[in-house]
Coordinates of C-alpha atoms in Angstrom, one line a residue:
Chain A
M1 CA -37.4 -3.8 -29.8
P2 CA -37.9 -0.2 -28.6
E3 CA -39.4 0.9 -31.8
S4 CA -41.3 -0.3 -34.8
P5 CA -39.2 -0.4 -38.0
P6 CA -40.3 2.6 -40.7
R7 CA -42.1 1.0 -43.4
P8 CA -40.1 -1.2 -45.9
M9 CA -38.6 0.8 -49.1
I10 CA -37.3 -2.8 -50.6
R11 CA -39.4 -5.8 -50.0
L12 CA -38.1 -8.9 -51.4
T13 CA -40.5 -11.8 -51.7
G14 CA -39.6 -15.4 -52.3
L15 CA -36.7 -14.3 -54.6
T16 CA -34.8 -17.2 -56.2
K17 CA -32.1 -17.2 -58.5
H18 CA -31.0 -20.5 -59.9
Y19 CA -28.4 -20.3 -62.8
P20 CA -29.2 -23.3 -65.2
G21 CA -26.8 -26.2 -65.0
Q22 CA -26.2 -25.8 -61.3
A23 CA -27.5 -28.0 -58.6
E24 CA -27.9 -25.5 -55.6
P25 CA -29.6 -21.9 -56.1
A26 CA -27.5 -19.0 -55.6
V27 CA -30.4 -17.6 -53.8
D28 CA -33.5 -19.4 -52.5
H29 CA -36.6 -18.1 -51.4
L30 CA -35.4 -15.0 -49.7
D31 CA -37.8 -12.9 -48.0
L32 CA -36.2 -9.6 -46.7
E33 CA -37.4 -6.0 -45.8
V34 CA -35.1 -3.2 -45.9
P35 CA -36.6 -0.2 -43.9
E36 CA -36.9 3.2 -45.4
G37 CA -33.9 5.3 -44.6
E38 CA -31.8 2.8 -43.2
I39 CA -28.4 1.2 -44.1
V40 CA -28.9 -2.6 -44.3
V41 CA -25.4 -4.4 -44.5
F42 CA -25.3 -7.6 -46.5
V43 CA -22.5 -9.2 -44.8
G44 CA -21.0 -13.1 -45.3
P45 CA -18.1 -15.0 -46.7
S46 CA -17.8 -15.0 -50.6
G47 CA -20.0 -16.9 -52.7
C48 CA -22.7 -16.6 -50.2
G49 CA -25.0 -14.8 -52.4
K50 CA -24.9 -11.4 -51.0
T51 CA -24.0 -9.6 -54.0
T52 CA -26.1 -11.6 -56.4
T53 CA -29.2 -10.8 -53.8
M54 CA -28.1 -7.2 -54.5
K55 CA -27.8 -7.2 -58.0
L56 CA -31.4 -8.9 -58.0
V57 CA -32.8 -5.4 -56.6
N58 CA -31.8 -3.5 -59.6
R59 CA -32.1 -6.6 -61.6
L60 CA -28.6 -6.6 -63.0
I61 CA -29.2 -10.4 -62.4
E62 CA -33.0 -11.3 -63.2
P63 CA -34.6 -13.4 -60.7
T64 CA -35.8 -16.9 -61.6
S65 CA -38.8 -16.4 -59.3
G66 CA -40.0 -14.2 -56.4
R67 CA -40.8 -10.5 -56.2
I68 CA -39.2 -7.4 -55.7
E69 CA -41.1 -4.4 -54.4
I70 CA -39.5 -0.7 -54.4
D71 CA -41.5 1.9 -52.6
G72 CA -44.4 -0.3 -52.6
R73 CA -44.5 -0.8 -56.5
D74 CA -43.8 -4.2 -57.9
V75 CA -40.7 -3.7 -60.2
T76 CA -40.2 -7.4 -61.1
G77 CA -41.7 -6.5 -64.5
V78 CA -40.6 -3.2 -65.7
D79 CA -37.9 -2.1 -67.9
P80 CA -34.7 -2.6 -66.1
D81 CA -32.9 0.3 -67.5
R82 CA -35.5 2.6 -66.4
L83 CA -35.6 0.9 -62.8
R84 CA -31.7 1.2 -62.7
R85 CA -31.8 5.1 -63.6
G86 CA -34.0 5.2 -60.3
I87 CA -31.5 3.4 -57.9
G88 CA -28.1 4.6 -57.0
Y89 CA -25.4 2.0 -57.8
A90 CA -21.8 2.3 -56.3
I91 CA -19.1 -0.6 -56.7
Q92 CA -15.9 -1.6 -55.2
Q93 CA -14.0 -0.9 -58.6
T94 CA -15.6 2.2 -58.7
G95 CA -16.1 1.7 -62.6
L96 CA -15.8 5.1 -63.2
F97 CA -15.7 6.1 -66.9
P98 CA -11.8 6.7 -67.7
H99 CA -12.4 8.7 -70.6
R100 CA -14.9 11.5 -69.1
T101 CA -14.1 14.2 -66.5
V102 CA -15.2 13.7 -63.0
A103 CA -18.3 16.2 -63.9
D104 CA -19.3 14.0 -66.7
N105 CA -19.5 10.9 -64.6
I106 CA -21.3 12.2 -62.1
A107 CA -23.8 13.7 -64.7
T108 CA -24.5 10.5 -66.4
V109 CA -28.0 9.5 -64.8
P110 CA -29.2 13.1 -64.5
R111 CA -28.3 13.3 -68.6
L112 CA -30.1 10.0 -69.1
L113 CA -33.1 11.8 -67.3
G114 CA -33.2 14.6 -69.5
W115 CA -32.0 17.2 -66.9
G116 CA -31.2 20.8 -68.4
R117 CA -27.3 21.8 -68.3
E118 CA -27.7 24.1 -65.8
R119 CA -29.5 21.9 -63.2
I120 CA -26.6 19.3 -64.0
A121 CA -23.8 21.4 -63.4
A122 CA -25.4 23.0 -60.1
R123 CA -26.0 19.3 -59.1
V124 CA -22.4 18.3 -59.9
D125 CA -20.9 20.9 -57.8
E126 CA -23.2 20.4 -54.9
L127 CA -22.4 16.7 -54.9
L128 CA -18.6 17.2 -55.2
A129 CA -18.6 19.6 -52.2
K130 CA -20.8 17.0 -50.3
V131 CA -18.2 14.2 -50.7
G132 CA -15.7 16.3 -49.5
L133 CA -13.9 17.4 -53.0
D134 CA -13.6 20.8 -54.1
P135 CA -15.4 21.5 -57.0
Q136 CA -13.3 24.1 -58.8
T137 CA -10.2 21.6 -58.6
Y138 CA -12.1 18.3 -59.2
R139 CA -14.6 18.9 -61.8
D140 CA -12.6 18.7 -64.8
R141 CA -10.3 16.3 -64.2
H142 CA -10.1 12.7 -65.3
P143 CA -10.5 9.8 -62.9
G144 CA -7.1 8.5 -63.7
R145 CA -5.7 11.4 -61.8
L146 CA -7.4 10.9 -58.7
S147 CA -6.5 8.6 -55.7
G148 CA -8.3 5.6 -54.9
G149 CA -10.2 7.4 -52.0
Q150 CA -11.1 10.2 -54.5
Q151 CA -12.2 8.1 -57.1
Q152 CA -14.6 6.4 -54.4
R153 CA -15.9 9.6 -53.6
V154 CA -16.9 10.4 -57.0
G155 CA -18.2 7.1 -57.2
V156 CA -20.4 7.7 -54.2
A157 CA -21.4 11.3 -55.8
R158 CA -22.2 9.6 -59.1
A159 CA -24.5 7.3 -57.4
L160 CA -26.4 10.0 -55.7
A161 CA -26.5 12.2 -58.6
A162 CA -30.0 12.1 -59.4
D163 CA -30.9 11.8 -55.6
P164 CA -32.4 8.4 -55.8
P165 CA -34.4 7.1 -52.8
V166 CA -32.4 3.8 -53.0
L167 CA -28.9 3.1 -52.9
L168 CA -26.7 -0.1 -53.7
M169 CA -23.2 -0.4 -52.8
D170 CA -21.2 -3.2 -53.4
E171 CA -18.2 -3.2 -50.9
P172 CA -17.6 0.6 -52.0
F173 CA -14.6 1.0 -49.4
G174 CA -13.2 -2.5 -49.9
A175 CA -10.2 -1.7 -52.4
I176 CA -9.1 1.2 -50.0
D177 CA -6.2 1.5 -47.6
P178 CA -7.5 1.1 -44.2
L179 CA -6.7 4.8 -43.1
T180 CA -8.7 6.3 -45.9
R181 CA -11.7 3.7 -45.5
E182 CA -12.3 4.5 -42.2
A183 CA -12.5 8.4 -43.3
L184 CA -14.8 7.4 -45.9
Q185 CA -17.0 5.5 -43.7
E186 CA -17.4 8.4 -41.0
E187 CA -18.0 10.6 -44.0
F188 CA -20.4 8.6 -45.6
L189 CA -22.4 8.1 -42.1
R190 CA -22.5 11.7 -41.8
L191 CA -23.8 12.2 -45.3
Q192 CA -26.3 9.5 -44.6
R193 CA -27.5 11.3 -41.6
D194 CA -28.4 14.2 -43.9
I195 CA -29.8 12.2 -46.9
R196 CA -31.6 9.6 -45.1
K197 CA -31.3 7.1 -48.2
T198 CA -32.4 3.4 -48.1
I199 CA -29.2 1.7 -48.4
V200 CA -28.0 -2.1 -49.3
F201 CA -24.6 -2.2 -48.4
V202 CA -22.6 -5.4 -49.3
T203 CA -19.2 -6.4 -47.5
H204 CA -17.3 -9.7 -46.1
D205 CA -16.1 -7.3 -43.3
I206 CA -18.2 -8.2 -40.1
D207 CA -16.5 -4.8 -38.5
E208 CA -17.6 -2.7 -41.4
A209 CA -21.0 -4.3 -41.3
V210 CA -21.2 -3.2 -37.6
K211 CA -20.2 0.4 -38.2
M212 CA -22.1 1.1 -41.1
G213 CA -25.3 -1.2 -40.6
D214 CA -28.7 0.1 -39.0
R215 CA -29.2 -3.6 -39.5
I216 CA -27.4 -6.5 -40.6
A217 CA -28.1 -9.4 -42.8
I218 CA -25.7 -12.5 -42.2
F219 CA -25.8 -14.6 -45.3
G220 CA -24.8 -18.3 -45.2
E221 CA -24.6 -20.7 -48.0
C222 CA -27.0 -20.4 -51.1
G223 CA -28.3 -16.7 -50.4
R224 CA -29.8 -17.8 -47.1
V225 CA -30.0 -15.2 -44.7
L226 CA -29.3 -16.8 -41.2
Q227 CA -29.6 -13.7 -38.9
Y228 CA -31.2 -10.6 -39.8
D229 CA -31.2 -8.0 -36.7
T230 CA -29.5 -4.8 -35.3
P231 CA -25.7 -5.0 -34.9
A232 CA -26.2 -4.9 -31.0
R233 CA -28.2 -7.9 -31.1
I234 CA -26.3 -9.9 -33.6
L235 CA -22.9 -9.0 -31.5
G236 CA -25.1 -9.9 -28.2
E237 CA -27.0 -12.8 -29.3
P238 CA -25.5 -14.2 -32.4
A239 CA -27.4 -17.1 -33.9
E240 CA -26.0 -20.5 -33.0
G241 CA -23.3 -21.9 -35.2
F242 CA -22.2 -20.4 -38.4
V243 CA -23.1 -16.8 -37.3
A244 CA -21.2 -16.9 -34.1
D245 CA -18.4 -18.5 -36.0
F246 CA -18.4 -15.8 -38.4
I247 CA -18.8 -13.0 -36.0
G248 CA -15.7 -14.7 -34.2
N249 CA -14.0 -13.7 -31.0
G250 CA -14.0 -10.5 -29.3
T251 CA -17.8 -9.4 -29.8
N252 CA -17.8 -7.5 -26.2
V253 CA -15.0 -5.2 -27.4
R254 CA -16.9 -4.8 -31.0
R255 CA -20.1 -3.9 -28.9
L256 CA -18.4 -1.2 -27.4
S257 CA -18.1 0.7 -30.8
L258 CA -21.9 0.6 -31.0
T259 CA -22.3 3.2 -28.1
R260 CA -21.3 6.8 -28.4
L261 CA -20.2 8.7 -25.7
C262 CA -23.1 11.4 -25.8
E263 CA -25.1 8.5 -24.7
V264 CA -23.1 7.5 -21.8
E265 CA -23.4 8.7 -18.3
V266 CA -20.0 10.6 -17.5
S267 CA -19.1 11.5 -14.1
D268 CA -18.4 14.8 -12.9
D269 CA -17.0 14.4 -9.4
R270 CA -13.5 15.6 -10.6
P271 CA -12.5 18.9 -9.1
V272 CA -12.5 21.3 -12.0
V273 CA -10.2 24.5 -12.0
V274 CA -11.1 27.5 -14.3
R275 CA -7.7 28.8 -15.4
G276 CA -7.5 32.5 -14.0
S277 CA -9.7 32.2 -11.2
G278 CA -7.5 31.7 -8.5
D279 CA -6.4 28.5 -6.5
G280 CA -9.4 28.5 -4.7
G281 CA -10.6 25.6 -6.4
C282 CA -7.9 23.4 -6.1
P283 CA -7.8 19.9 -4.6
T284 CA -6.3 19.7 -1.3
A285 CA -5.7 16.2 -1.0
P286 CA -2.2 15.5 -2.0
G287 CA -1.8 13.4 -5.2
S288 CA -5.3 14.1 -6.5
F289 CA -5.7 16.0 -9.6
A290 CA -8.0 18.6 -10.9
L291 CA -8.9 19.4 -14.3
L292 CA -7.9 22.8 -15.8
V293 CA -10.5 24.3 -18.0
D294 CA -10.3 27.7 -19.6
R295 CA -13.2 30.4 -19.4
D296 CA -15.2 28.6 -22.0
R297 CA -15.1 25.1 -20.0
R298 CA -12.7 23.8 -22.8
P299 CA -10.3 21.3 -21.1
L300 CA -6.5 22.2 -20.8
G301 CA -4.5 20.0 -18.4
W302 CA -4.5 18.5 -15.3
A303 CA -3.6 20.7 -12.3
E304 CA -1.8 19.1 -8.9
P305 CA -1.7 20.8 -6.0
G306 CA 1.6 22.5 -5.2
Q307 CA 2.8 22.2 -8.6
D308 CA 3.0 25.4 -11.0
R309 CA 2.7 23.7 -14.3
P310 CA -0.5 21.5 -15.2
L311 CA 0.3 18.1 -16.7
P312 CA -0.7 17.9 -20.3
L313 CA -4.1 16.4 -21.2
I314 CA -3.1 13.8 -23.5
S315 CA -6.4 13.2 -25.1
H316 CA -10.0 14.1 -24.8
L317 CA -12.8 12.5 -26.8
G318 CA -16.0 14.3 -28.4
P319 CA -19.6 13.1 -28.4
E320 CA -19.1 11.2 -31.7
H321 CA -16.5 9.0 -30.3
T322 CA -17.5 5.6 -29.1
L323 CA -16.8 3.4 -26.0
H324 CA -14.4 1.6 -28.3
D325 CA -12.6 4.9 -28.7
A326 CA -12.6 5.8 -24.9
L327 CA -11.3 2.2 -24.1
D328 CA -8.4 2.6 -26.6
A329 CA -7.7 6.2 -25.4
M330 CA -7.1 4.5 -21.8
L331 CA -5.3 1.8 -22.9
A332 CA -2.9 4.1 -24.9
N333 CA -2.4 6.8 -22.3
N334 CA -2.2 4.0 -19.4
S335 CA -4.9 5.9 -17.4
D336 CA -8.1 4.8 -16.4
T337 CA -10.2 8.2 -16.9
V338 CA -10.6 10.0 -20.3
V339 CA -12.0 13.5 -20.4
V340 CA -15.4 13.6 -22.6
T341 CA -16.4 17.1 -24.2
D342 CA -19.6 18.1 -25.8
Q343 CA -19.6 18.9 -29.4
D344 CA -18.6 22.5 -28.9
G345 CA -15.6 21.2 -27.1
R346 CA -16.8 22.0 -23.5
Y347 CA -15.8 19.8 -20.6
R348 CA -18.7 17.2 -20.2
G349 CA -17.0 15.1 -17.5
T350 CA -15.0 11.7 -17.3
V351 CA -15.2 8.2 -18.5
E352 CA -13.9 5.7 -16.2
M353 CA -12.8 2.1 -17.0
A354 CA -15.3 1.0 -14.4
T355 CA -17.9 3.1 -16.6
I356 CA -17.4 0.7 -19.5
Q357 CA -17.3 -2.5 -17.7
T358 CA -20.5 -1.5 -16.1
H359 CA -22.0 -0.6 -19.4
L360 CA -20.9 -3.8 -21.3
H361 CA -22.6 -6.3 -18.4
R362 CA -25.7 -3.8 -18.1
V363 CA -26.7 -4.1 -21.6
G364 CA -26.6 -6.7 -24.3
G365 CA -24.7 -9.3 -22.5
P366 CA -25.9 -12.9 -22.8
G367 CA -29.6 -13.4 -22.2
N368 CA -30.2 -9.8 -22.0
E369 CA -32.2 -7.7 -24.1
G370 CA -30.2 -5.7 -26.4
G371 CA -32.5 -3.1 -27.3
P372 CA -31.7 -0.1 -25.2
V373 CA -28.2 0.1 -26.7
R374 CA -29.7 0.4 -30.1
G375 CA -32.3 2.6 -29.3
G376 CA -29.8 4.9 -27.8
E377 CA -27.7 4.8 -30.6
R378 CA -30.4 5.4 -33.3
A379 CA -31.6 8.6 -31.4
D380 CA -28.0 9.8 -31.4
R381 CA -27.5 9.3 -35.2
S382 CA -29.7 12.2 -35.5
I383 CA -27.7 14.3 -33.2
G384 CA -24.7 16.3 -34.3
T385 CA -25.9 16.8 -38.0
S386 CA -24.2 19.9 -38.7
Chain B
M1 CA 17.7 11.5 -119.2
G2 CA 17.9 10.7 -115.4
F3 CA 15.2 9.9 -113.0
W4 CA 14.3 13.3 -111.8
E5 CA 14.3 15.0 -115.2
F6 CA 11.9 12.3 -116.4
T7 CA 9.8 12.7 -113.3
A8 CA 9.9 16.6 -113.6
D9 CA 8.4 15.8 -117.2
T10 CA 5.6 13.4 -116.0
Y11 CA 4.9 14.8 -113.0
P12 CA 0.8 15.2 -113.8
E13 CA 0.6 11.5 -114.6
V14 CA 2.4 10.6 -111.3
L15 CA 0.3 13.2 -109.2
G16 CA -2.9 12.0 -110.8
A17 CA -2.1 8.3 -110.2
T18 CA -1.0 9.1 -106.6
A19 CA -4.7 10.9 -105.8
E20 CA -6.2 7.9 -107.6
H21 CA -4.2 5.7 -105.6
V22 CA -5.5 7.6 -102.3
V23 CA -9.1 7.5 -103.1
L24 CA -8.8 3.6 -103.8
V25 CA -7.4 3.1 -100.3
L26 CA -9.5 5.2 -98.6
Q27 CA -12.6 3.6 -100.2
G28 CA -11.3 0.2 -99.1
L29 CA -10.7 1.6 -95.4
A30 CA -13.9 3.1 -95.1
A31 CA -16.1 -0.1 -96.5
A32 CA -14.0 -2.2 -94.2
L33 CA -14.7 -0.2 -91.3
I34 CA -18.4 0.2 -92.0
V35 CA -18.4 -3.8 -92.1
A36 CA -15.8 -4.9 -89.5
V37 CA -16.7 -2.4 -86.3
P38 CA -20.3 -3.8 -86.1
V39 CA -19.2 -7.5 -87.0
A40 CA -17.1 -7.0 -84.1
A41 CA -19.1 -5.5 -81.7
L42 CA -21.9 -7.9 -82.4
T43 CA -19.4 -10.8 -81.7
Y44 CA -16.8 -9.9 -79.2
R45 CA -18.6 -11.2 -76.4
S46 CA -19.1 -14.9 -77.1
R47 CA -16.4 -17.1 -78.2
L48 CA -17.9 -19.0 -81.0
P49 CA -19.2 -16.0 -83.4
R50 CA -16.0 -13.9 -82.6
G51 CA -13.8 -16.9 -83.5
A52 CA -15.7 -17.8 -86.6
A53 CA -15.7 -13.7 -87.7
L54 CA -12.1 -13.6 -87.1
G55 CA -11.0 -16.7 -88.8
I56 CA -13.3 -16.0 -91.9
A57 CA -11.4 -12.3 -92.0
G58 CA -8.0 -14.3 -91.5
I59 CA -8.3 -16.9 -94.3
V60 CA -9.5 -14.0 -96.9
L61 CA -6.2 -12.3 -95.9
T62 CA -4.1 -15.5 -96.9
I63 CA -5.8 -15.3 -100.5
P64 CA -2.7 -14.1 -102.9
S65 CA -3.7 -10.4 -103.9
Y66 CA -3.3 -11.1 -107.5
A67 CA -5.3 -14.3 -107.5
L68 CA -8.4 -12.3 -105.7
F69 CA -8.2 -9.5 -107.7
G70 CA -8.6 -12.0 -110.7
L71 CA -11.3 -14.0 -109.1
L72 CA -13.4 -10.8 -108.6
I73 CA -13.3 -9.8 -112.3
A74 CA -16.0 -12.5 -112.9
P75 CA -18.5 -10.9 -110.6
L76 CA -17.6 -7.4 -110.8
G77 CA -16.1 -6.9 -114.3
L78 CA -12.8 -4.5 -114.5
G79 CA -12.0 -1.6 -113.0
T80 CA -12.6 0.2 -109.8
A81 CA -15.3 -2.0 -108.2
P82 CA -13.2 -5.3 -107.9
A83 CA -10.4 -3.3 -106.8
V84 CA -12.4 -1.7 -104.0
V85 CA -13.9 -4.8 -102.9
A86 CA -10.5 -6.7 -102.7
L87 CA -8.9 -4.0 -100.7
T88 CA -12.2 -3.7 -98.5
L89 CA -11.5 -7.9 -97.8
Y90 CA -8.1 -7.4 -96.9
A91 CA -8.7 -4.7 -94.5
L92 CA -11.2 -6.6 -92.5
L93 CA -9.0 -8.7 -90.8
P94 CA -7.0 -5.8 -89.0
I95 CA -9.8 -3.4 -88.1
M96 CA -12.0 -6.6 -86.9
R97 CA -9.3 -7.9 -84.7
N98 CA -8.1 -4.8 -83.3
T99 CA -11.8 -3.5 -82.4
V100 CA -12.4 -7.0 -80.8
V101 CA -9.2 -6.6 -78.7
G102 CA -10.3 -3.0 -77.9
L103 CA -13.7 -3.9 -76.8
R104 CA -12.7 -7.0 -74.6
S105 CA -10.1 -4.8 -73.0
V106 CA -12.7 -2.5 -71.6
D107 CA -12.9 -2.8 -67.7
P108 CA -15.8 -4.9 -66.7
A109 CA -16.3 -2.9 -63.8
V110 CA -17.0 0.3 -66.1
V111 CA -19.6 -1.5 -68.1
E112 CA -21.0 -2.8 -65.1
A113 CA -21.3 0.5 -63.5
G114 CA -23.1 1.7 -66.7
R115 CA -25.3 -1.3 -66.7
G116 CA -26.2 -0.5 -63.1
M117 CA -26.8 3.3 -63.7
G118 CA -29.3 2.4 -66.3
L119 CA -27.7 2.9 -69.6
S120 CA -29.1 0.6 -72.2
R121 CA -26.5 -2.1 -74.1
G122 CA -26.5 0.3 -77.4
Q123 CA -25.8 3.5 -75.3
I124 CA -23.0 1.4 -73.2
L125 CA -21.5 0.4 -76.6
R126 CA -21.9 3.7 -78.2
T127 CA -20.7 6.2 -75.5
I128 CA -18.5 3.9 -73.0
E129 CA -17.0 0.9 -74.9
L130 CA -16.1 2.1 -78.4
P131 CA -14.6 5.4 -77.1
L132 CA -12.4 3.5 -74.9
A133 CA -11.7 0.9 -77.3
W134 CA -10.9 3.8 -79.8
P135 CA -7.1 4.0 -79.6
V136 CA -6.8 0.2 -80.5
I137 CA -9.0 0.5 -83.5
I138 CA -7.1 3.6 -84.6
T139 CA -4.1 1.1 -84.4
G140 CA -5.8 -1.3 -86.6
L141 CA -6.9 1.3 -89.1
R142 CA -3.2 2.2 -89.2
V143 CA -1.9 -1.2 -90.0
A144 CA -4.8 -1.9 -92.7
T145 CA -3.7 1.4 -94.3
Q146 CA -0.1 0.1 -94.5
I147 CA -1.3 -3.1 -96.0
L148 CA -3.8 -1.6 -98.2
L149 CA -1.2 0.9 -99.8
G150 CA 0.9 -1.8 -101.1
I151 CA -1.9 -4.3 -102.3
A152 CA -3.5 -1.5 -104.1
A153 CA -0.7 -1.5 -106.6
I154 CA -2.4 -4.8 -107.8
A155 CA -5.5 -2.8 -108.9
A156 CA -3.5 -2.0 -112.1
A157 CA -4.3 -5.6 -113.3
V158 CA -7.6 -5.4 -113.0
N159 CA -7.7 -1.8 -114.9
G160 CA -8.2 -0.3 -111.8
P161 CA -6.7 3.2 -110.8
G162 CA -3.8 4.1 -108.9
L163 CA -0.2 4.0 -108.4
G164 CA -0.1 0.4 -109.9
N165 CA -0.5 1.4 -113.1
L166 CA 2.8 3.1 -113.3
I167 CA 4.5 -0.1 -112.2
L168 CA 2.6 -2.5 -114.5
E169 CA 3.7 0.1 -117.4
G170 CA 7.2 -0.2 -116.3
L171 CA 7.3 -3.8 -116.0
S172 CA 5.6 -4.4 -119.7
S173 CA 8.0 -2.1 -121.2
A174 CA 11.1 -3.9 -119.8
G175 CA 14.2 -3.2 -121.5
T176 CA 13.2 0.2 -122.7
P177 CA 14.9 3.2 -121.2
F178 CA 12.3 4.6 -118.7
A179 CA 11.1 1.2 -117.7
V180 CA 12.8 1.2 -114.4
Y181 CA 11.8 4.8 -114.0
L182 CA 8.2 4.2 -114.0
T183 CA 8.3 1.3 -111.7
L184 CA 10.7 3.5 -109.6
Q185 CA 7.8 6.2 -109.7
G186 CA 5.1 4.0 -108.8
T187 CA 6.8 2.4 -105.9
L188 CA 8.4 5.6 -104.3
G189 CA 5.1 7.2 -104.4
I190 CA 3.4 4.4 -102.5
V191 CA 6.3 5.0 -99.7
V192 CA 5.6 8.3 -99.5
L193 CA 2.0 7.8 -98.9
A194 CA 2.7 5.0 -96.5
V195 CA 4.9 7.6 -94.4
L196 CA 2.0 10.5 -94.8
F197 CA -1.0 8.2 -93.9
D198 CA 1.0 6.8 -90.9
L199 CA 1.6 10.8 -89.7
C200 CA -1.9 11.7 -90.4
F201 CA -3.1 8.5 -88.2
A202 CA -0.6 9.7 -85.6
V203 CA -2.5 13.1 -85.4
L204 CA -5.8 11.9 -85.6
A205 CA -5.4 9.1 -82.7
R206 CA -4.2 12.3 -80.6
F207 CA -7.1 14.2 -81.4
T208 CA -9.9 11.6 -81.3
T209 CA -8.9 9.9 -78.1
S210 CA -10.0 11.3 -74.8
R211 CA -7.7 12.9 -72.3
G212 CA -8.3 10.8 -69.7
I213 CA -7.3 7.6 -71.6
R214 CA -4.3 8.8 -73.4
A215 CA -1.0 7.1 -73.0

């Protein structure tokens, strides 16, 4: 691995949950460390113990045996209510209090902790803005008047209210339409780049796991973790049998979504014409195209020799997009080139179909160390923090 | 002398009996509320205790009211005491059952979120579950009130207060010119009270239910 993981924020040791009257334990001698500031995704089929394990962390379910440490402190024996006030908690059904306003919902834990009225009001507005809801508009609404996506945002804001270092999220985007879910995932990742919480994220969706996770723990039966690794390595070298089956087909395409364009080498051998600078830079060979940009080097379209009007540029991608997006754009535009810009929208270069092929085979292929992909991506995660 | 003339002559007694009737019913309701809500809150989560509590309250409701008032004379004597106790017992079932139904209809995800954020059991009950169950509980109170207004008339049989005294007086003087008027006064008084109480509860429900869960 290219880096040693940061110190563990959550450490589970020999954690076991055995419900009386059941032959098999729900969670069996689990050892797991969640590094500080990372999102660890628990993924697996239903009934695999991933939610049980998450609830053992804040002791919504009391372990039969084993040890839970948070931030170096053994919390197996402390008052569970007090413990939970220090851990953010967001669930799929949001569990917002329907009889309370959005502001009151978010204020739940700060009130329990005895914050002053003004501090709470300021924090509520700050959080609403952070999750993309206008405080003026939404503060005094009741949850019943919000859309599913808005409720989920309030749920996240409520979990973050008292600024806990650890966040537990149980399929927080599970009950939301795919379009909104994608937007929420993106927003949450952007938010996480700011707040750097240690997060346990439960899902049954491997795609969501790959997208959200710094690390993924794949659960099999009885709360056994079959593989615990970075998304790149899990997709590149899935453990035999169950894990490979669970991940399913299409791992190569999935892996493309782990690489952002800002870490891909782009080719800049395309001729570039700056609009208004005369025709000097136009390509001479017939049938070849030059990229037309404005004075700030923002792409405008394709210029062809002998044609007055440039061909429109169907799409261009920014540094936050992934190779997966690039491939998708190529397929959609029936082209083998896609234009890439930097974060200011200036022309950076192009990604070709061949770039993607080379990339897939260079890193993370079978029998290859998947590290560089992950390392590159990790570096990227701190880029573009606005 | 017609009914209205008779009533015009005797309205102080009618008003007095009506006021007594209201006080009697409110006492029974308050006592039942104090008993039924905690019992419901303690038992609603597990099947057996819940069944036992509702079963006992249900059996009480089937005791003929005349008999229950009479049976209470032995331990409590005559007057207001046996009347209030009897009314309390009759109000238990509607209030307890609605409290149980209301508490059980609270979305489990809401309770789980509360626990997950570190609210204690008592805080969840007080600040989440009871407020959410409140519209159903208040419906139970309304039903209980309607039952009690009628049954409270029997209180007169044990020398208790209320409109029942007018009815009883009418019945015992059957054949005399004013017998029917007296009974009618008592009955109409109860009917009018029933309508007024229901209105009051409708207003109360409206103003004590959170905007977020109002139908």
